[in-house]
PDB file of C-alpha atoms and ligand atoms in Angstrom:
ATOM      1  CA  UNK A 372      83.166-133.132  41.157  1.00  0.00           C
ATOM      2  CA  UNK A 373      81.881-133.969  44.659  1.00  0.00           C
ATOM      3  CA  UNK A 374      81.022-131.007  46.863  1.00  0.00           C
ATOM      4  CA  UNK A 375      81.684-131.883  50.497  1.00  0.00           C
ATOM      5  CA  UNK A 376      81.584-129.894  53.730  1.00  0.00           C
ATOM      6  CA  UNK A 377      83.670-130.888  56.701  1.00  0.00           C
ATOM      7  CA  UNK A 378      83.451-129.358  60.165  1.00  0.00           C
ATOM      8  CA  UNK A 379      86.382-129.033  62.563  1.00  0.00           C
ATOM      9  CA  UNK A 380      88.856-129.188  59.723  1.00  0.00           C
ATOM     10  CA  UNK A 381      91.817-127.258  61.303  1.00  0.00           C
ATOM     11  CA  UNK A 382      93.297-130.284  62.992  1.00  0.00           C
ATOM     12  CA  UNK A 383      92.999-133.997  63.745  1.00  0.00           C
ATOM     13  CA  UNK A 384      90.534-136.071  61.645  1.00  0.00           C
ATOM     14  CA  UNK A 385      88.918-132.988  60.106  1.00  0.00           C
ATOM     15  CA  UNK A 386      92.203-131.758  58.667  1.00  0.00           C
ATOM     16  CA  UNK A 387      92.912-135.297  57.347  1.00  0.00           C
ATOM     17  CA  UNK A 388      89.463-135.470  55.753  1.00  0.00           C
ATOM     18  CA  UNK A 389      90.156-132.153  54.008  1.00  0.00           C
ATOM     19  CA  UNK A 390      93.584-133.478  52.805  1.00  0.00           C
ATOM     20  CA  UNK A 391      92.239-136.853  51.455  1.00  0.00           C
ATOM     21  CA  UNK A 392      89.175-135.316  49.881  1.00  0.00           C
ATOM     22  CA  UNK A 393      91.306-132.717  47.991  1.00  0.00           C
ATOM     23  CA  UNK A 394      93.602-135.503  46.903  1.00  0.00           C
ATOM     24  CA  UNK A 395      90.547-137.364  45.493  1.00  0.00           C
ATOM     25  CA  UNK A 396      89.569-134.264  43.550  1.00  0.00           C
ATOM     26  CA  UNK A 397      86.597-133.064  45.620  1.00  0.00           C
ATOM     27  CA  UNK A 398      85.433-129.478  46.026  1.00  0.00           C
ATOM     28  CA  UNK A 399      85.848-129.014  49.811  1.00  0.00           C
ATOM     29  CA  UNK A 400      84.199-126.552  52.203  1.00  0.00           C
ATOM     30  CA  UNK A 401      86.230-126.836  55.334  1.00  0.00           C
ATOM     31  CA  UNK A 402      85.116-125.066  58.521  1.00  0.00           C
ATOM     32  CA  UNK A 403      87.014-124.096  61.636  1.00  0.00           C
ATOM     33  CA  UNK A 404      86.497-121.705  64.468  1.00  0.00           C
ATOM     34  CA  UNK A 405      89.465-119.479  63.565  1.00  0.00           C
ATOM     35  CA  UNK A 406      90.440-119.603  59.929  1.00  0.00           C
ATOM     36  CA  UNK A 407      93.203-117.019  60.520  1.00  0.00           C
ATOM     37  CA  UNK A 408      94.978-119.489  62.790  1.00  0.00           C
ATOM     38  CA  UNK A 409      94.259-122.619  60.676  1.00  0.00           C
ATOM     39  CA  UNK A 410      97.657-122.539  58.915  1.00  0.00           C
ATOM     40  CA  UNK A 411      97.831-126.280  58.080  1.00  0.00           C
ATOM     41  CA  UNK A 412      94.367-126.124  56.554  1.00  0.00           C
ATOM     42  CA  UNK A 413      94.755-122.864  54.644  1.00  0.00           C
ATOM     43  CA  UNK A 414      98.111-124.128  53.420  1.00  0.00           C
ATOM     44  CA  UNK A 415      96.255-126.790  51.453  1.00  0.00           C
ATOM     45  CA  UNK A 416      94.445-124.258  49.314  1.00  0.00           C
ATOM     46  CA  UNK A 417      97.601-123.344  47.359  1.00  0.00           C
ATOM     47  CA  UNK A 418      98.160-126.961  46.259  1.00  0.00           C
ATOM     48  CA  UNK A 419      94.487-127.261  45.213  1.00  0.00           C
ATOM     49  CA  UNK A 420      93.462-124.025  43.570  1.00  0.00           C
ATOM     50  CA  UNK A 421      89.850-123.230  43.511  1.00  0.00           C
ATOM     51  CA  UNK A 422      88.846-126.461  45.314  1.00  0.00           C
ATOM     52  CA  UNK A 423      89.185-125.587  49.005  1.00  0.00           C
ATOM     53  CA  UNK A 424      87.200-122.793  50.748  1.00  0.00           C
ATOM     54  CA  UNK A 425      87.928-122.321  54.496  1.00  0.00           C
ATOM     55  CA  UNK A 426      85.033-120.818  56.404  1.00  0.00           C
ATOM     56  CA  UNK A 427      84.406-119.950  60.060  1.00  0.00           C
ATOM     57  CA  UNK A 428      81.978-121.956  62.143  1.00  0.00           C
ATOM     58  CA  UNK A 429      81.317-122.248  65.810  1.00  0.00           C
ATOM     59  CA  UNK A 430      79.044-125.218  66.261  1.00  0.00           C
ATOM     60  CA  UNK A 431      77.661-123.827  69.548  1.00  0.00           C
ATOM     61  CA  UNK A 432      76.338-120.704  67.930  1.00  0.00           C
ATOM     62  CA  UNK A 433      73.133-120.528  65.994  1.00  0.00           C
ATOM     63  CA  UNK A 434      74.254-117.245  64.467  1.00  0.00           C
ATOM     64  CA  UNK A 435      77.541-118.771  63.304  1.00  0.00           C
ATOM     65  CA  UNK A 436      75.672-121.707  61.696  1.00  0.00           C
ATOM     66  CA  UNK A 437      73.306-119.308  59.843  1.00  0.00           C
ATOM     67  CA  UNK A 438      76.267-117.244  58.576  1.00  0.00           C
ATOM     68  CA  UNK A 439      78.116-120.309  57.362  1.00  0.00           C
ATOM     69  CA  UNK A 440      75.086-121.637  55.568  1.00  0.00           C
ATOM     70  CA  UNK A 441      74.623-118.232  53.859  1.00  0.00           C
ATOM     71  CA  UNK A 442      78.231-118.236  52.729  1.00  0.00           C
ATOM     72  CA  UNK A 443      78.215-121.839  51.455  1.00  0.00           C
ATOM     73  CA  UNK A 444      74.898-121.096  49.616  1.00  0.00           C
ATOM     74  CA  UNK A 445      76.652-118.278  47.804  1.00  0.00           C
ATOM     75  CA  UNK A 446      79.420-120.619  46.621  1.00  0.00           C
ATOM     76  CA  UNK A 447      77.552-123.814  45.611  1.00  0.00           C
ATOM     77  CA  UNK A 448      74.029-124.772  44.645  1.00  0.00           C
ATOM     78  CA  UNK A 449      74.268-128.241  46.138  1.00  0.00           C
ATOM     79  CA  UNK A 450      76.234-130.416  48.653  1.00  0.00           C
ATOM     80  CA  UNK A 451      76.917-134.056  47.996  1.00  0.00           C
ATOM     81  CA  UNK A 452      78.055-134.851  51.493  1.00  0.00           C
ATOM     82  CA  UNK A 453      78.249-133.244  54.934  1.00  0.00           C
ATOM     83  CA  UNK A 454      80.846-134.729  57.350  1.00  0.00           C
ATOM     84  CA  UNK A 455      79.867-133.620  60.927  1.00  0.00           C
ATOM     85  CA  UNK A 456      83.333-134.139  62.306  1.00  0.00           C
ATOM     86  CA  UNK A 457      83.822-131.258  64.794  1.00  0.00           C
ATOM     87  CA  UNK A 458      83.321-132.237  68.383  1.00  0.00           C
ATOM     88  CA  UNK A 459      84.817-131.894  71.882  1.00  0.00           C
ATOM     89  CA  UNK A 460      85.763-134.082  74.830  1.00  0.00           C
ATOM     90  CA  UNK A 461      85.980-132.928  78.349  1.00  0.00           C
ATOM     91  CA  UNK A 462      88.784-134.875  79.976  1.00  0.00           C
ATOM     92  CA  UNK A 463      89.444-135.794  83.628  1.00  0.00           C
ATOM     93  CA  UNK A 464      85.714-135.774  84.646  1.00  0.00           C
ATOM     94  CA  UNK A 465      85.158-137.628  87.933  1.00  0.00           C
ATOM     95  CA  UNK A 466      81.906-138.790  89.452  1.00  0.00           C
ATOM     96  CA  UNK A 467      81.072-136.462  92.294  1.00  0.00           C
ATOM     97  CA  UNK A 468      82.404-133.323  90.568  1.00  0.00           C
ATOM     98  CA  UNK A 469      80.700-133.423  87.241  1.00  0.00           C
ATOM     99  CA  UNK A 470      80.056-129.818  86.115  1.00  0.00           C
ATOM    100  CA  UNK A 471      76.882-128.680  84.470  1.00  0.00           C
ATOM    101  CA  UNK A 472      78.930-126.636  82.029  1.00  0.00           C
ATOM    102  CA  UNK A 473      80.816-129.680  80.782  1.00  0.00           C
ATOM    103  CA  UNK A 474      77.541-131.315  80.003  1.00  0.00           C
ATOM    104  CA  UNK A 475      75.929-128.318  78.357  1.00  0.00           C
ATOM    105  CA  UNK A 476      79.105-127.450  76.305  1.00  0.00           C
ATOM    106  CA  UNK A 477      79.360-131.055  75.086  1.00  0.00           C
ATOM    107  CA  UNK A 478      75.651-131.046  74.131  1.00  0.00           C
ATOM    108  CA  UNK A 479      76.017-127.788  72.224  1.00  0.00           C
ATOM    109  CA  UNK A 480      79.097-128.895  70.252  1.00  0.00           C
ATOM    110  CA  UNK A 481      78.408-132.570  69.809  1.00  0.00           C
ATOM    111  CA  UNK A 482      74.627-132.781  69.521  1.00  0.00           C
ATOM    112  CA  UNK A 483      72.795-129.478  68.932  1.00  0.00           C
ATOM    113  CA  UNK A 484      75.534-128.069  66.604  1.00  0.00           C
ATOM    114  CA  UNK A 485      75.552-131.036  64.156  1.00  0.00           C
ATOM    115  CA  UNK A 486      71.745-131.259  64.163  1.00  0.00           C
ATOM    116  CA  UNK A 487      71.096-127.570  63.547  1.00  0.00           C
ATOM    117  CA  UNK A 488      73.929-127.440  60.951  1.00  0.00           C
ATOM    118  CA  UNK A 489      72.434-130.361  59.108  1.00  0.00           C
ATOM    119  CA  UNK A 490      68.956-128.901  59.232  1.00  0.00           C
ATOM    120  CA  UNK A 491      70.166-125.583  57.848  1.00  0.00           C
ATOM    121  CA  UNK A 492      72.100-127.320  55.024  1.00  0.00           C
ATOM    122  CA  UNK A 493      69.246-129.567  54.087  1.00  0.00           C
ATOM    123  CA  UNK A 494      68.133-127.508  51.110  1.00  0.00           C
ATOM    124  CA  UNK A 495      71.633-127.828  49.594  1.00  0.00           C
ATOM    125  CA  UNK A 496      71.753-131.555  50.385  1.00  0.00           C
ATOM    126  CA  UNK A 497      68.345-132.064  48.779  1.00  0.00           C
ATOM    127  CA  UNK A 498      69.645-130.428  45.560  1.00  0.00           C
ATOM    128  CA  UNK A 499      72.332-133.157  45.149  1.00  0.00           C
ATOM    129  CA  UNK A 500      71.633-136.627  43.930  1.00  0.00           C
ATOM    130  CA  UNK A 501      71.852-139.153  46.807  1.00  0.00           C
ATOM    131  CA  UNK A 502      73.485-136.818  49.261  1.00  0.00           C
ATOM    132  CA  UNK A 503      75.105-138.297  52.471  1.00  0.00           C
ATOM    133  CA  UNK A 504      75.413-137.012  55.987  1.00  0.00           C
ATOM    134  CA  UNK A 505      78.190-138.828  58.037  1.00  0.00           C
ATOM    135  CA  UNK A 506      78.227-138.002  61.755  1.00  0.00           C
ATOM    136  CA  UNK A 507      81.407-138.739  63.792  1.00  0.00           C
ATOM    137  CA  UNK A 508      80.218-140.551  66.814  1.00  0.00           C
ATOM    138  CA  UNK A 509      82.226-142.868  69.084  1.00  0.00           C
ATOM    139  CA  UNK A 510      82.085-146.328  70.586  1.00  0.00           C
ATOM    140  CA  UNK A 511      81.951-144.417  73.923  1.00  0.00           C
ATOM    141  CA  UNK A 512      78.519-143.279  72.806  1.00  0.00           C
ATOM    142  CA  UNK A 513      77.294-146.911  72.597  1.00  0.00           C
ATOM    143  CA  UNK A 514      74.744-147.805  75.440  1.00  0.00           C
ATOM    144  CA  UNK A 515      75.279-151.505  74.766  1.00  0.00           C
ATOM    145  CA  UNK A 516      79.152-151.329  75.094  1.00  0.00           C
ATOM    146  CA  UNK A 517      79.214-149.093  78.189  1.00  0.00           C
ATOM    147  CA  UNK A 518      80.264-151.041  81.309  1.00  0.00           C
ATOM    148  CA  UNK A 519      82.335-148.527  83.154  1.00  0.00           C
ATOM    149  CA  UNK A 520      82.115-144.854  84.220  1.00  0.00           C
ATOM    150  CA  UNK A 521      84.218-142.592  82.029  1.00  0.00           C
ATOM    151  CA  UNK A 522      84.100-139.301  80.112  1.00  0.00           C
ATOM    152  CA  UNK A 523      80.377-138.909  80.870  1.00  0.00           C
ATOM    153  CA  UNK A 524      79.747-135.543  79.069  1.00  0.00           C
ATOM    154  CA  UNK A 525      81.335-136.995  75.906  1.00  0.00           C
ATOM    155  CA  UNK A 526      79.727-140.333  76.051  1.00  0.00           C
ATOM    156  CA  UNK A 527      76.238-138.997  76.785  1.00  0.00           C
ATOM    157  CA  UNK A 528      76.566-136.417  74.005  1.00  0.00           C
ATOM    158  CA  UNK A 529      77.694-139.040  71.462  1.00  0.00           C
ATOM    159  CA  UNK A 530      74.793-141.314  72.495  1.00  0.00           C
ATOM    160  CA  UNK A 531      72.519-138.369  71.814  1.00  0.00           C
ATOM    161  CA  UNK A 532      74.283-137.819  68.461  1.00  0.00           C
ATOM    162  CA  UNK A 533      73.368-141.405  67.619  1.00  0.00           C
ATOM    163  CA  UNK A 534      69.707-140.522  68.243  1.00  0.00           C
ATOM    164  CA  UNK A 535      70.166-137.412  66.069  1.00  0.00           C
ATOM    165  CA  UNK A 536      71.415-139.733  63.310  1.00  0.00           C
ATOM    166  CA  UNK A 537      68.371-142.011  63.594  1.00  0.00           C
ATOM    167  CA  UNK A 538      65.966-139.017  63.480  1.00  0.00           C
ATOM    168  CA  UNK A 539      67.780-137.493  60.526  1.00  0.00           C
ATOM    169  CA  UNK A 540      67.823-140.814  58.713  1.00  0.00           C
ATOM    170  CA  UNK A 541      64.060-141.158  59.011  1.00  0.00           C
ATOM    171  CA  UNK A 542      63.300-137.577  57.993  1.00  0.00           C
ATOM    172  CA  UNK A 543      65.703-137.655  55.082  1.00  0.00           C
ATOM    173  CA  UNK A 544      64.684-141.050  53.657  1.00  0.00           C
ATOM    174  CA  UNK A 545      61.935-139.630  51.344  1.00  0.00           C
ATOM    175  CA  UNK A 546      64.345-136.972  50.132  1.00  0.00           C
ATOM    176  CA  UNK A 547      67.128-139.335  48.924  1.00  0.00           C
ATOM    177  CA  UNK A 548      69.576-138.244  51.613  1.00  0.00           C
ATOM    178  CA  UNK A 549      71.424-140.967  53.589  1.00  0.00           C
ATOM    179  CA  UNK A 550      72.398-140.095  57.199  1.00  0.00           C
ATOM    180  CA  UNK A 551      74.479-142.519  59.305  1.00  0.00           C
ATOM    181  CA  UNK A 552      77.023-142.396  62.183  1.00  0.00           C
ATOM    182  CA  UNK A 553      80.525-143.785  62.413  1.00  0.00           C
ATOM    183  CA  UNK A 554      83.273-144.368  64.889  1.00  0.00           C
ATOM    184  CA  UNK A 555      86.761-143.581  63.591  1.00  0.00           C
ATOM    185  CA  UNK A 556      88.349-146.026  66.047  1.00  0.00           C
ATOM    186  CA  UNK A 557      90.815-144.751  68.707  1.00  0.00           C
ATOM    187  CA  UNK A 558      92.839-142.329  66.737  1.00  0.00           C
ATOM    188  CA  UNK A 559      96.150-140.415  67.446  1.00  0.00           C
ATOM    189  CA  UNK A 560      94.829-136.864  67.386  1.00  0.00           C
ATOM    190  CA  UNK A 561      94.790-134.227  70.131  1.00  0.00           C
ATOM    191  CA  UNK A 562      91.587-135.867  71.318  1.00  0.00           C
ATOM    192  CA  UNK A 563      92.733-139.470  71.065  1.00  0.00           C
ATOM    193  CA  UNK A 564      96.315-138.848  72.349  1.00  0.00           C
ATOM    194  CA  UNK A 565      99.650-140.010  71.105  1.00  0.00           C
ATOM    195  CA  UNK A 566      99.150-143.695  72.262  1.00  0.00           C
ATOM    196  CA  UNK A 567      96.133-144.314  70.142  1.00  0.00           C
ATOM    197  CA  UNK A 568      96.627-147.206  67.798  1.00  0.00           C
ATOM    198  CA  UNK A 569      94.937-145.846  64.646  1.00  0.00           C
ATOM    199  CA  UNK A 570      96.464-143.025  62.584  1.00  0.00           C
ATOM    200  CA  UNK A 571      94.348-140.183  61.263  1.00  0.00           C
ATOM    201  CA  UNK A 572      95.362-141.327  57.755  1.00  0.00           C
ATOM    202  CA  UNK A 573      94.054-144.803  58.138  1.00  0.00           C
ATOM    203  CA  UNK A 574      90.859-143.778  60.077  1.00  0.00           C
ATOM    204  CA  UNK A 575      89.928-141.215  57.393  1.00  0.00           C
ATOM    205  CA  UNK A 576      90.808-143.526  54.466  1.00  0.00           C
ATOM    206  CA  UNK A 577      88.469-146.149  55.997  1.00  0.00           C
ATOM    207  CA  UNK A 578      85.736-143.684  56.723  1.00  0.00           C
ATOM    208  CA  UNK A 579      85.877-142.303  53.134  1.00  0.00           C
ATOM    209  CA  UNK A 580      85.387-145.816  51.925  1.00  0.00           C
ATOM    210  CA  UNK A 581      82.384-146.179  54.211  1.00  0.00           C
ATOM    211  CA  UNK A 582      81.007-142.892  52.857  1.00  0.00           C
ATOM    212  CA  UNK A 583      81.589-144.038  49.221  1.00  0.00           C
ATOM    213  CA  UNK A 584      79.909-147.295  49.880  1.00  0.00           C
ATOM    214  CA  UNK A 585      76.845-145.856  51.710  1.00  0.00           C
ATOM    215  CA  UNK A 586      73.648-146.605  49.810  1.00  0.00           C
ATOM    216  CA  UNK A 587      70.142-145.609  51.061  1.00  0.00           C
ATOM    217  CA  UNK A 588      70.238-148.961  52.903  1.00  0.00           C
ATOM    218  CA  UNK A 589      72.943-147.582  55.177  1.00  0.00           C
ATOM    219  CA  UNK A 590      70.581-144.884  56.523  1.00  0.00           C
ATOM    220  CA  UNK A 591      70.574-144.849  60.340  1.00  0.00           C
ATOM    221  CA  UNK A 592      73.567-147.311  60.650  1.00  0.00           C
ATOM    222  CA  UNK A 593      76.327-147.044  63.208  1.00  0.00           C
ATOM    223  CA  UNK A 594      79.601-148.564  61.871  1.00  0.00           C
ATOM    224  CA  UNK A 595      83.348-148.304  62.508  1.00  0.00           C
ATOM    225  CA  UNK A 596      86.043-147.120  60.053  1.00  0.00           C
ATOM    226  CA  UNK A 597      86.212-150.659  58.581  1.00  0.00           C
ATOM    227  CA  UNK A 598      82.513-150.729  57.977  1.00  0.00           C
ATOM    228  CA  UNK A 599      81.728-153.213  60.794  1.00  0.00           C
ATOM    229  CA  UNK A 600      78.463-152.603  62.611  1.00  0.00           C
ATOM    230  CA  UNK A 601      78.710-151.250  66.233  1.00  0.00           C
ATOM    231  CA  UNK A 602      76.103-152.178  68.913  1.00  0.00           C
ATOM    232  CA  UNK A 603      73.923-149.194  69.862  1.00  0.00           C
TER     233      UNK A 603
HETATM  234  N1  NAP B1017      90.328-139.288  68.175  1.00  0.00           N
HETATM  235  C1  NAP B1017      89.577-140.314  68.537  1.00  0.00           C
HETATM  236  O1  NAP B1017      90.152-141.275  69.054  1.00  0.00           O
HETATM  237  C2  NAP B1017      88.151-140.237  68.249  1.00  0.00           C
HETATM  238  C3  NAP B1017      87.499-141.434  68.686  1.00  0.00           C
HETATM  239  C4  NAP B1017      85.998-141.462  68.428  1.00  0.00           C
HETATM  240  C5  NAP B1017      85.377-140.328  67.901  1.00  0.00           C
HETATM  241  N2  NAP B1017      86.160-139.189  67.535  1.00  0.00           N
HETATM  242  C6  NAP B1017      85.399-138.070  67.026  1.00  0.00           C
HETATM  243  O2  NAP B1017      85.974-137.720  65.771  1.00  0.00           O
HETATM  244  C7  NAP B1017      85.809-136.314  65.636  1.00  0.00           C
HETATM  245  C8  NAP B1017      87.176-135.648  65.349  1.00  0.00           C
HETATM  246  O3  NAP B1017      87.988-135.917  66.459  1.00  0.00           O
HETATM  247  P1  NAP B1017      89.549-135.541  66.542  1.00  0.00           P
HETATM  248  O4  NAP B1017      90.124-136.698  67.189  1.00  0.00           O
HETATM  249  O5  NAP B1017      90.016-135.045  65.288  1.00  0.00           O
HETATM  250  O6  NAP B1017      89.488-134.362  67.657  1.00  0.00           O
HETATM  251  P2  NAP B1017      90.356-133.028  67.898  1.00  0.00           P
HETATM  252  O7  NAP B1017      91.709-133.369  67.420  1.00  0.00           O
HETATM  253  O8  NAP B1017      90.111-132.665  69.298  1.00  0.00           O
HETATM  254  O9  NAP B1017      89.627-131.984  66.857  1.00  0.00           O
HETATM  255  C9  NAP B1017      88.302-131.646  67.201  1.00  0.00           C
HETATM  256  C10 NAP B1017      87.896-130.600  66.123  1.00  0.00           C
HETATM  257  O10 NAP B1017      86.615-130.222  66.420  1.00  0.00           O
HETATM  258  C11 NAP B1017      86.554-128.749  66.531  1.00  0.00           C
HETATM  259  N3  NAP B1017      85.508-128.299  67.500  1.00  0.00           N
HETATM  260  C12 NAP B1017      85.254-128.694  68.782  1.00  0.00           C
HETATM  261  N4  NAP B1017      84.281-128.060  69.307  1.00  0.00           N
HETATM  262  C13 NAP B1017      83.807-127.246  68.308  1.00  0.00           C
HETATM  263  C14 NAP B1017      82.774-126.223  68.249  1.00  0.00           C
HETATM  264  N5  NAP B1017      81.966-126.032  69.290  1.00  0.00           N
HETATM  265  N6  NAP B1017      82.574-125.552  67.090  1.00  0.00           N
HETATM  266  C15 NAP B1017      83.310-125.811  66.023  1.00  0.00           C
HETATM  267  N7  NAP B1017      84.360-126.714  66.008  1.00  0.00           N
HETATM  268  C16 NAP B1017      84.640-127.367  67.133  1.00  0.00           C
HETATM  269  C17 NAP B1017      87.900-128.363  66.985  1.00  0.00           C
HETATM  270  O11 NAP B1017      88.145-126.984  66.778  1.00  0.00           O
HETATM  271  P3  NAP B1017      89.271-126.135  67.703  1.00  0.00           P
HETATM  272  O12 NAP B1017      90.569-126.534  67.113  1.00  0.00           O
HETATM  273  O13 NAP B1017      88.838-124.773  67.443  1.00  0.00           O
HETATM  274  O14 NAP B1017      89.062-126.551  69.070  1.00  0.00           O
HETATM  275  C18 NAP B1017      88.784-129.269  66.095  1.00  0.00           C
HETATM  276  O15 NAP B1017      88.916-128.838  64.802  1.00  0.00           O
HETATM  277  C19 NAP B1017      85.049-135.797  66.921  1.00  0.00           C
HETATM  278  O16 NAP B1017      83.733-135.713  66.629  1.00  0.00           O
HETATM  279  C20 NAP B1017      85.424-136.932  67.882  1.00  0.00           C
HETATM  280  O17 NAP B1017      84.417-137.001  68.899  1.00  0.00           O
HETATM  281  C21 NAP B1017      87.445-139.174  67.720  1.00  0.00           C
END
């Protein structure tokens, strides 16, 4: 049984990852900031007895990361995959009024959090055979595809997450762990909005195919939910 940890699993893509992973028979560790309020997520536990554990995690807090890793370590001796899904987008930023807090919050949640969490979970990932780390990036983090000003705190942080992925891929290669980053497409979640053309179901189904298919040759890649390469 695959043991998989997903962050930001109380809503949006993270919740859909938890749903589809449970349907596939995985053992799921699903994190969210407030488990007591995550009713859709905790509601999945009853239908999948013994296969879903919901744990608190605030990505911007080193203490929360350490506590999460301690709790996961008490529940499993290895992790087959880590899906760094949790992330934030500051909307309505305008050039001229960009706030330092928007940049630093985005960096803490979208860059430092996933890196520090992955680092802290490395011993559990190393104990699995061919473990994988999938980072949820975005086309908005592509330097090559950026031709207009928009959502700078988010875009800059996702570009940095892409660098995190390249660094992790390099450091993990000798340990049999494959780290890569993906874009889910423009998805109809709270972040993507109701007009987004891709459903969470289709984005996650595609991304789980990408996860399944990832061999060590996929280390350091940036692909979309169909598996197509994205320009850096
Ligand atoms: N939707 C899209 O079109 C799209 C496109 C490209 C990339 N993505 C990426 O896909 C991932 C999931 O997006 P989504 O559309 O599902 O977004 P969403 O609906 O806004 O959900 C974001 C999730 O991340 C969690 N989160 C945010 N900051 C956190 C922090 N500091 N610590 C812990 N959890 C935190 C949120 O928790 P709370 O509920 O507590 O806030 C929530 O569970 C994100 O990384 C996003 O950047 C999405």
